[in-house]
C-alpha cells in the first residue's frame, strides 16, 4: 500500500465502526498557555475531555499533524540520528468520549492491524501499565485480560509509569496506556534475540507503533489526580512507522513518505544516501525538518525570534547546519525541496499547494540569513583560534563557545567540529555551566505560577457581548496567577459581555460592580476556550451578583478597526490578486494591522486604490449580517474566507458586509458607515513574501487629520498665509540654491585674489619659500587656498596658516613634496605647533591641519611652526 492508501484505510476502518472523521487541527496552538504545538491527536479534544466543551460526536477518528520539539514530548535530538523519530509526524487516532472503552478499543486495534492490514500477529507485542503505588494506581489487569484473548500472555508485558501512563503535559488529561509494539527484524535475527528484551530499548526495528490511552484523570497544578467527567479512549498510531511496517522497510525514511525528498536532496547535493553514516543523518534531518517548516508556514507560523516562531527558526537552522557541515551546502538549497515535498504531501494537505510560493520564499530567506550568520561565526572562531595560538594555547574557553552558540546559533558540536579540523579543543564543562546559567535566567524570567481553580459555583460560561455591552453575572471560578513579581487573578463569569482576545482582536476591559464596590477588569483572554477576566483585585465577596460593564469607547473603536480589516482584506484581493491571504492581524482601539502574503511592495497607486475602495464601501453603509451557528459547509458555500492554521468547529460564525464574507469571531460595527473612513499609514515587509499594512479609522483618523491640518496652518503662517504653499516652498528652495551658488562663486573669487596677494609677498628663508599668514576663514577655504598655492609653487614651499573662525583657532601646514622627501613632516609640525592653541590634529606628511581651544595662541603657533625651517 502507498502511504496515501494506508492513511485512507485507517479512516475508512474507523468510519465503518461509527466514527466521525474530522480534519487535522492546526499544528501551531494559539490559545493554550500550556502547549505551543500540537503534540498528540488528543490536543484538539482537550476541552471535550475536560468537560469544558460539549460532546458533539462521541466517536471520532482522524490523522493529526503533530510536532514534538518542545515541552514534555520532545524528540528533536533523536531526529535524523535514528530512523523512527520525527519532529513533525502524522498521528492516526480514534477517540471515544464517554462511549466505548478498553474492550472495543483493544479489539478494534487488533482487528485493524491483523485482519485488515494483515500484519503477522506473531510480530506484535503489547504493554500494560504495571501500576504506581505512590499515586494509588493499581496494575491495569483489565487491559491485560482483554489482550489475552488475542495474544499469549508471554507477549503482554508490564510497563512503568514513564512508558505506560500517558500525560499530555505537566497538567491536563492523562491515564494508563497500553502500547502495541512490532518486531520488524529479519527471521534469523529474531531467532537469535528475543524481542521481549528489545521492547522500549531504542531498537530501530522493535518499536512502538500504536498507543491506546485510557484517559480517566486530570492532572492538576498541585500534582494530584482528579477523575475526568467521562472515560475517554485516546489512541495514537505513528503513521510513518506504520508505513515502514507495511512497506517492508527498516527505516521510516525508506518509505514513500520520505524517499522522494531524500532522493531530491541527493540530486541537489551530489551525495548519495546509504553510503556514509554522517551524510545519511544529515539527509534524514533535512528531509524531516523541511516538512515541519513547510507545514508551520502554512499554519501561519513564520520563523521569528519569539516563542513558536523561534522554535521553527531553530529547527530550520538545525537543518541548514547539517547541510552546511555534512553536505557542503554553502548557499540556500532546502527551499528547492518544496516541489518534491508537495508531490508527496500535497494530495492530503492541499494548503501546501496554494501556499507554495510563500513557503519557498520564507525558507530561502531564512536559509540565506542563517548562512550569513554562520560565515560571520566561522570568521569569529578563526580569530579566537588565532588569539589562542599567540598565547600558545590549543583550547578555547567555554565562554567563547557559548557566545557563538548564543549569538550565532552555533551549537557546540559544530564549534567542536571546526576546532577539531584545526587541532583545537574547547572547555566543555565551562560551556555547559554557561548554558546552565542561561537556562536558569530564562526560567526565572518566564516562570508563571498558576494556582488551581477555586470553584465558586458550577455552570457554563456564556458570552453575550455580540448583543449587549453589560450584563448581570456571577463568578463561576477564579484562580491566582504569579508572573515575575506580579500577582493577578483570573475570573470566569457565568454570563459575560467581555470579548476575550482572539483572532487578533484585543480583549475588552471594563468593570465588575456589586452593591459592595467595584473592581477593574484590565483585560480578557481566551484560555482553553474559556474567557478569563483579568483583575489585580478580587471582589470582597465572590458569591455576590455583579453587573459586568465593558469599556464602550474602546470596544467601539476596536469594532470599527475590525470591520475595516475585513473590507481591507477584500479590497487587497481585488486589487492585488487572489494570492493575497491573511497571515495575521491585530485589531485594537488605536489602529489595525493586517499581514498578508504578497511578493512586492505595494505602489503608491495601489495603496490609494485600496483606500478608495474601502472608503467607498464604508460610505455605502453595508449593514452587518451576523450569522451565528452556521454549519461550516454552508459557510464555505457562501465563499466565506477562512484562514489556515485556525481551528474551526462544526458550526461557525459568518460576518458579512456587502460582498465581504468571512468566518470570524470578532465584534463589528452595525453598518460600515460607522467606520467613518480608513487611511493606510504604512506598508512594509515583515518577512519574505509577507507584507504588513497599518491603518487607522474613525476618531483616530480624525485626530490625525486635525494634527496634519494644524501643522499645515503653522507652515502656511510662516509663509505669510500664502494661498499657494507649494509654490512658496518651491520658491524658497530655488532662492536658497541660488544663494548657495552665488556664495560659492564669491568664495572662489576671493581665494584667487588672496592667492595672488600671498604669492606676491613670499619670504625666502634658507632657500625655502615661506608663506605664513593669519586670517579669518573657514578651514575648508584655507585648504583650497593652500592647494592652489601648491599648484603654482611646486618646490621648496613651506606654507603655514593660522585662523580663528567663529572663535575657534586652527592651524594648517602644507609642504612641497621635495621638502617631505628631505624629511620634513607636516603632521609633526602641525601637532607640535598646535600645542600653543591647546589642540591636536593630523593629516599626511605633506598636508596637516589642527584645531584647538585657545585662539590667543595662534600667533605663537605660527611662529612655532616656522621654527621647523631652521
Ligand atoms: N495521546 C497518546 C499519544 O500521544 C495517544 O494518542 O501517544
mmCIF file of C-alpha atoms in Angstrom, residues 588-742:
data_model
loop_
_atom_site.group_PDB
_atom_site.id
_atom_site.type_symbol
_atom_site.label_atom_id
_atom_site.label_comp_id
_atom_site.label_asym_id
_atom_site.label_seq_id
_atom_site.Cartn_x
_atom_site.Cartn_y
_atom_site.Cartn_z
ATOM 1 C CA UNK A 588 -7.042 47.332 18.876
ATOM 2 C CA UNK A 589 -8.865 50.568 19.686
ATOM 3 C CA UNK A 590 -5.963 52.598 18.276
ATOM 4 C CA UNK A 591 -5.304 51.012 14.923
ATOM 5 C CA UNK A 592 -5.414 47.895 12.830
ATOM 6 C CA UNK A 593 -2.585 45.817 11.476
ATOM 7 C CA UNK A 594 -3.070 43.409 8.632
ATOM 8 C CA UNK A 595 -0.410 40.959 7.430
ATOM 9 C CA UNK A 596 -0.853 39.229 4.117
ATOM 10 C CA UNK A 597 1.031 37.261 1.500
ATOM 11 C CA UNK A 598 2.178 39.400 -1.401
ATOM 12 C CA UNK A 599 5.512 39.411 -3.125
ATOM 13 C CA UNK A 600 6.395 43.026 -3.741
ATOM 14 C CA UNK A 601 5.971 46.417 -2.207
ATOM 15 C CA UNK A 602 2.597 47.953 -2.927
ATOM 16 C CA UNK A 603 2.856 51.003 -5.164
ATOM 17 C CA UNK A 604 1.546 54.376 -4.076
ATOM 18 C CA UNK A 605 -1.259 53.977 -6.583
ATOM 19 C CA UNK A 606 -2.244 50.545 -5.239
ATOM 20 C CA UNK A 607 -2.368 51.890 -1.703
ATOM 21 C CA UNK A 608 -4.565 54.764 -2.799
ATOM 22 C CA UNK A 609 -6.797 52.424 -4.735
ATOM 23 C CA UNK A 610 -7.217 50.167 -1.702
ATOM 24 C CA UNK A 611 -8.099 53.142 0.493
ATOM 25 C CA UNK A 612 -10.603 54.430 -2.010
ATOM 26 C CA UNK A 613 -12.256 51.066 -2.440
ATOM 27 C CA UNK A 614 -12.573 50.556 1.308
ATOM 28 C CA UNK A 615 -13.869 54.076 1.833
ATOM 29 C CA UNK A 616 -16.441 53.661 -0.882
ATOM 30 C CA UNK A 617 -17.712 50.555 0.835
ATOM 31 C CA UNK A 618 -17.773 52.385 4.147
ATOM 32 C CA UNK A 619 -19.936 55.070 2.578
ATOM 33 C CA UNK A 620 -22.224 52.503 1.009
ATOM 34 C CA UNK A 621 -23.085 51.740 4.619
ATOM 35 C CA UNK A 622 -23.480 47.969 4.277
ATOM 36 C CA UNK A 623 -25.364 46.536 7.251
ATOM 37 C CA UNK A 624 -23.757 43.769 9.308
ATOM 38 C CA UNK A 625 -25.064 40.278 8.589
ATOM 39 C CA UNK A 626 -24.081 38.321 11.651
ATOM 40 C CA UNK A 627 -24.769 34.635 11.064
ATOM 41 C CA UNK A 628 -24.036 32.524 14.089
ATOM 42 C CA UNK A 629 -24.075 28.760 14.350
ATOM 43 C CA UNK A 630 -23.887 28.213 10.617
ATOM 44 C CA UNK A 631 -22.852 24.705 9.539
ATOM 45 C CA UNK A 632 -19.309 25.020 8.178
ATOM 46 C CA UNK A 633 -20.245 23.572 4.791
ATOM 47 C CA UNK A 634 -22.885 26.243 4.337
ATOM 48 C CA UNK A 635 -20.399 28.957 5.253
ATOM 49 C CA UNK A 636 -17.906 27.607 2.736
ATOM 50 C CA UNK A 637 -20.687 27.514 0.170
ATOM 51 C CA UNK A 638 -21.141 31.256 0.686
ATOM 52 C CA UNK A 639 -17.472 31.703 -0.196
ATOM 53 C CA UNK A 640 -16.550 32.773 3.331
ATOM 54 C CA UNK A 641 -12.843 33.401 3.711
ATOM 55 C CA UNK A 642 -11.254 31.066 6.235
ATOM 56 C CA UNK A 643 -7.680 31.011 7.486
ATOM 57 C CA UNK A 644 -5.289 28.091 7.527
ATOM 58 C CA UNK A 645 -3.959 27.478 10.963
ATOM 59 C CA UNK A 646 -7.253 28.462 12.579
ATOM 60 C CA UNK A 647 -9.349 25.861 14.313
ATOM 61 C CA UNK A 648 -12.966 25.908 13.183
ATOM 62 C CA UNK A 649 -15.740 23.850 14.690
ATOM 63 C CA UNK A 650 -18.711 22.229 13.005
ATOM 64 C CA UNK A 651 -20.743 25.380 13.449
ATOM 65 C CA UNK A 652 -19.174 28.688 12.611
ATOM 66 C CA UNK A 653 -19.961 32.370 12.664
ATOM 67 C CA UNK A 654 -20.000 34.252 9.402
ATOM 68 C CA UNK A 655 -19.694 38.016 9.199
ATOM 69 C CA UNK A 656 -20.845 39.685 6.010
ATOM 70 C CA UNK A 657 -20.722 43.315 4.877
ATOM 71 C CA UNK A 658 -21.830 43.602 1.261
ATOM 72 C CA UNK A 659 -19.643 41.211 -0.705
ATOM 73 C CA UNK A 660 -17.119 40.735 2.115
ATOM 74 C CA UNK A 661 -17.810 37.374 3.753
ATOM 75 C CA UNK A 662 -15.520 35.997 6.459
ATOM 76 C CA UNK A 663 -15.504 33.343 9.125
ATOM 77 C CA UNK A 664 -14.925 35.458 12.190
ATOM 78 C CA UNK A 665 -15.483 35.517 15.922
ATOM 79 C CA UNK A 666 -14.810 39.222 16.445
ATOM 80 C CA UNK A 667 -17.001 42.197 17.244
ATOM 81 C CA UNK A 668 -18.159 44.513 14.488
ATOM 82 C CA UNK A 669 -19.964 47.736 13.668
ATOM 83 C CA UNK A 670 -23.684 47.562 12.873
ATOM 84 C CA UNK A 671 -23.096 49.064 9.463
ATOM 85 C CA UNK A 672 -19.938 50.084 7.663
ATOM 86 C CA UNK A 673 -20.789 53.804 7.808
ATOM 87 C CA UNK A 674 -19.835 53.791 11.491
ATOM 88 C CA UNK A 675 -16.206 53.296 10.500
ATOM 89 C CA UNK A 676 -16.224 56.819 9.079
ATOM 90 C CA UNK A 677 -13.098 56.464 6.979
ATOM 91 C CA UNK A 678 -9.884 54.450 6.687
ATOM 92 C CA UNK A 679 -6.356 55.619 5.987
ATOM 93 C CA UNK A 680 -3.317 53.371 5.464
ATOM 94 C CA UNK A 681 -0.426 54.823 7.453
ATOM 95 C CA UNK A 682 2.273 52.331 6.481
ATOM 96 C CA UNK A 683 3.005 49.376 4.237
ATOM 97 C CA UNK A 684 6.108 47.292 4.931
ATOM 98 C CA UNK A 685 7.610 43.867 4.576
ATOM 99 C CA UNK A 686 7.727 41.770 7.755
ATOM 100 C CA UNK A 687 9.157 38.591 6.222
ATOM 101 C CA UNK A 688 9.863 37.198 2.798
ATOM 102 C CA UNK A 689 6.582 37.312 0.936
ATOM 103 C CA UNK A 690 4.612 38.811 3.805
ATOM 104 C CA UNK A 691 3.582 42.485 3.906
ATOM 105 C CA UNK A 692 2.089 44.450 6.753
ATOM 106 C CA UNK A 693 -0.362 47.309 6.467
ATOM 107 C CA UNK A 694 -1.135 49.587 9.380
ATOM 108 C CA UNK A 695 -4.227 51.710 9.144
ATOM 109 C CA UNK A 696 -6.434 53.895 11.268
ATOM 110 C CA UNK A 697 -10.122 54.671 11.194
ATOM 111 C CA UNK A 698 -12.875 56.691 12.834
ATOM 112 C CA UNK A 699 -11.916 59.131 15.597
ATOM 113 C CA UNK A 700 -8.207 58.201 15.470
ATOM 114 C CA UNK A 701 -8.232 59.249 11.854
ATOM 115 C CA UNK A 702 -9.991 62.472 12.815
ATOM 116 C CA UNK A 703 -7.196 63.134 15.310
ATOM 117 C CA UNK A 704 -4.613 62.556 12.617
ATOM 118 C CA UNK A 705 -6.361 64.892 10.196
ATOM 119 C CA UNK A 706 -6.583 67.574 12.904
ATOM 120 C CA UNK A 707 -2.895 67.264 13.580
ATOM 121 C CA UNK A 708 -1.966 67.440 9.924
ATOM 122 C CA UNK A 709 -4.209 70.400 9.327
ATOM 123 C CA UNK A 710 -2.775 72.292 12.292
ATOM 124 C CA UNK A 711 0.701 71.642 11.051
ATOM 125 C CA UNK A 712 -0.164 72.911 7.587
ATOM 126 C CA UNK A 713 -1.665 76.015 9.086
ATOM 127 C CA UNK A 714 1.518 76.753 11.039
ATOM 128 C CA UNK A 715 3.675 76.258 7.970
ATOM 129 C CA UNK A 716 1.405 78.456 5.903
ATOM 130 C CA UNK A 717 1.657 81.118 8.557
ATOM 131 C CA UNK A 718 5.450 81.075 8.183
ATOM 132 C CA UNK A 719 4.855 81.918 4.553
ATOM 133 C CA UNK A 720 2.529 84.812 5.299
ATOM 134 C CA UNK A 721 -0.585 82.720 4.823
ATOM 135 C CA UNK A 722 0.073 82.350 1.137
ATOM 136 C CA UNK A 723 -2.768 80.536 -0.613
ATOM 137 C CA UNK A 724 -0.261 78.536 -2.626
ATOM 138 C CA UNK A 725 2.010 76.860 -0.143
ATOM 139 C CA UNK A 726 3.733 74.551 -2.604
ATOM 140 C CA UNK A 727 4.737 77.461 -4.877
ATOM 141 C CA UNK A 728 6.020 79.369 -1.864
ATOM 142 C CA UNK A 729 8.136 76.461 -0.605
ATOM 143 C CA UNK A 730 9.431 75.785 -4.090
ATOM 144 C CA UNK A 731 10.408 79.413 -4.497
ATOM 145 C CA UNK A 732 12.282 79.351 -1.184
ATOM 146 C CA UNK A 733 14.192 76.232 -2.181
ATOM 147 C CA UNK A 734 15.160 77.766 -5.524
ATOM 148 C CA UNK A 735 16.243 81.006 -3.886
ATOM 149 C CA UNK A 736 18.302 79.069 -1.417
ATOM 150 C CA UNK A 737 20.066 77.112 -4.164
ATOM 151 C CA UNK A 738 20.761 80.354 -5.993
ATOM 152 C CA UNK A 739 22.252 81.981 -2.945
ATOM 153 C CA UNK A 740 24.412 78.994 -2.275
ATOM 154 C CA UNK A 741 25.811 79.136 -5.765
ATOM 155 C CA UNK A 742 26.465 82.867 -5.515
#
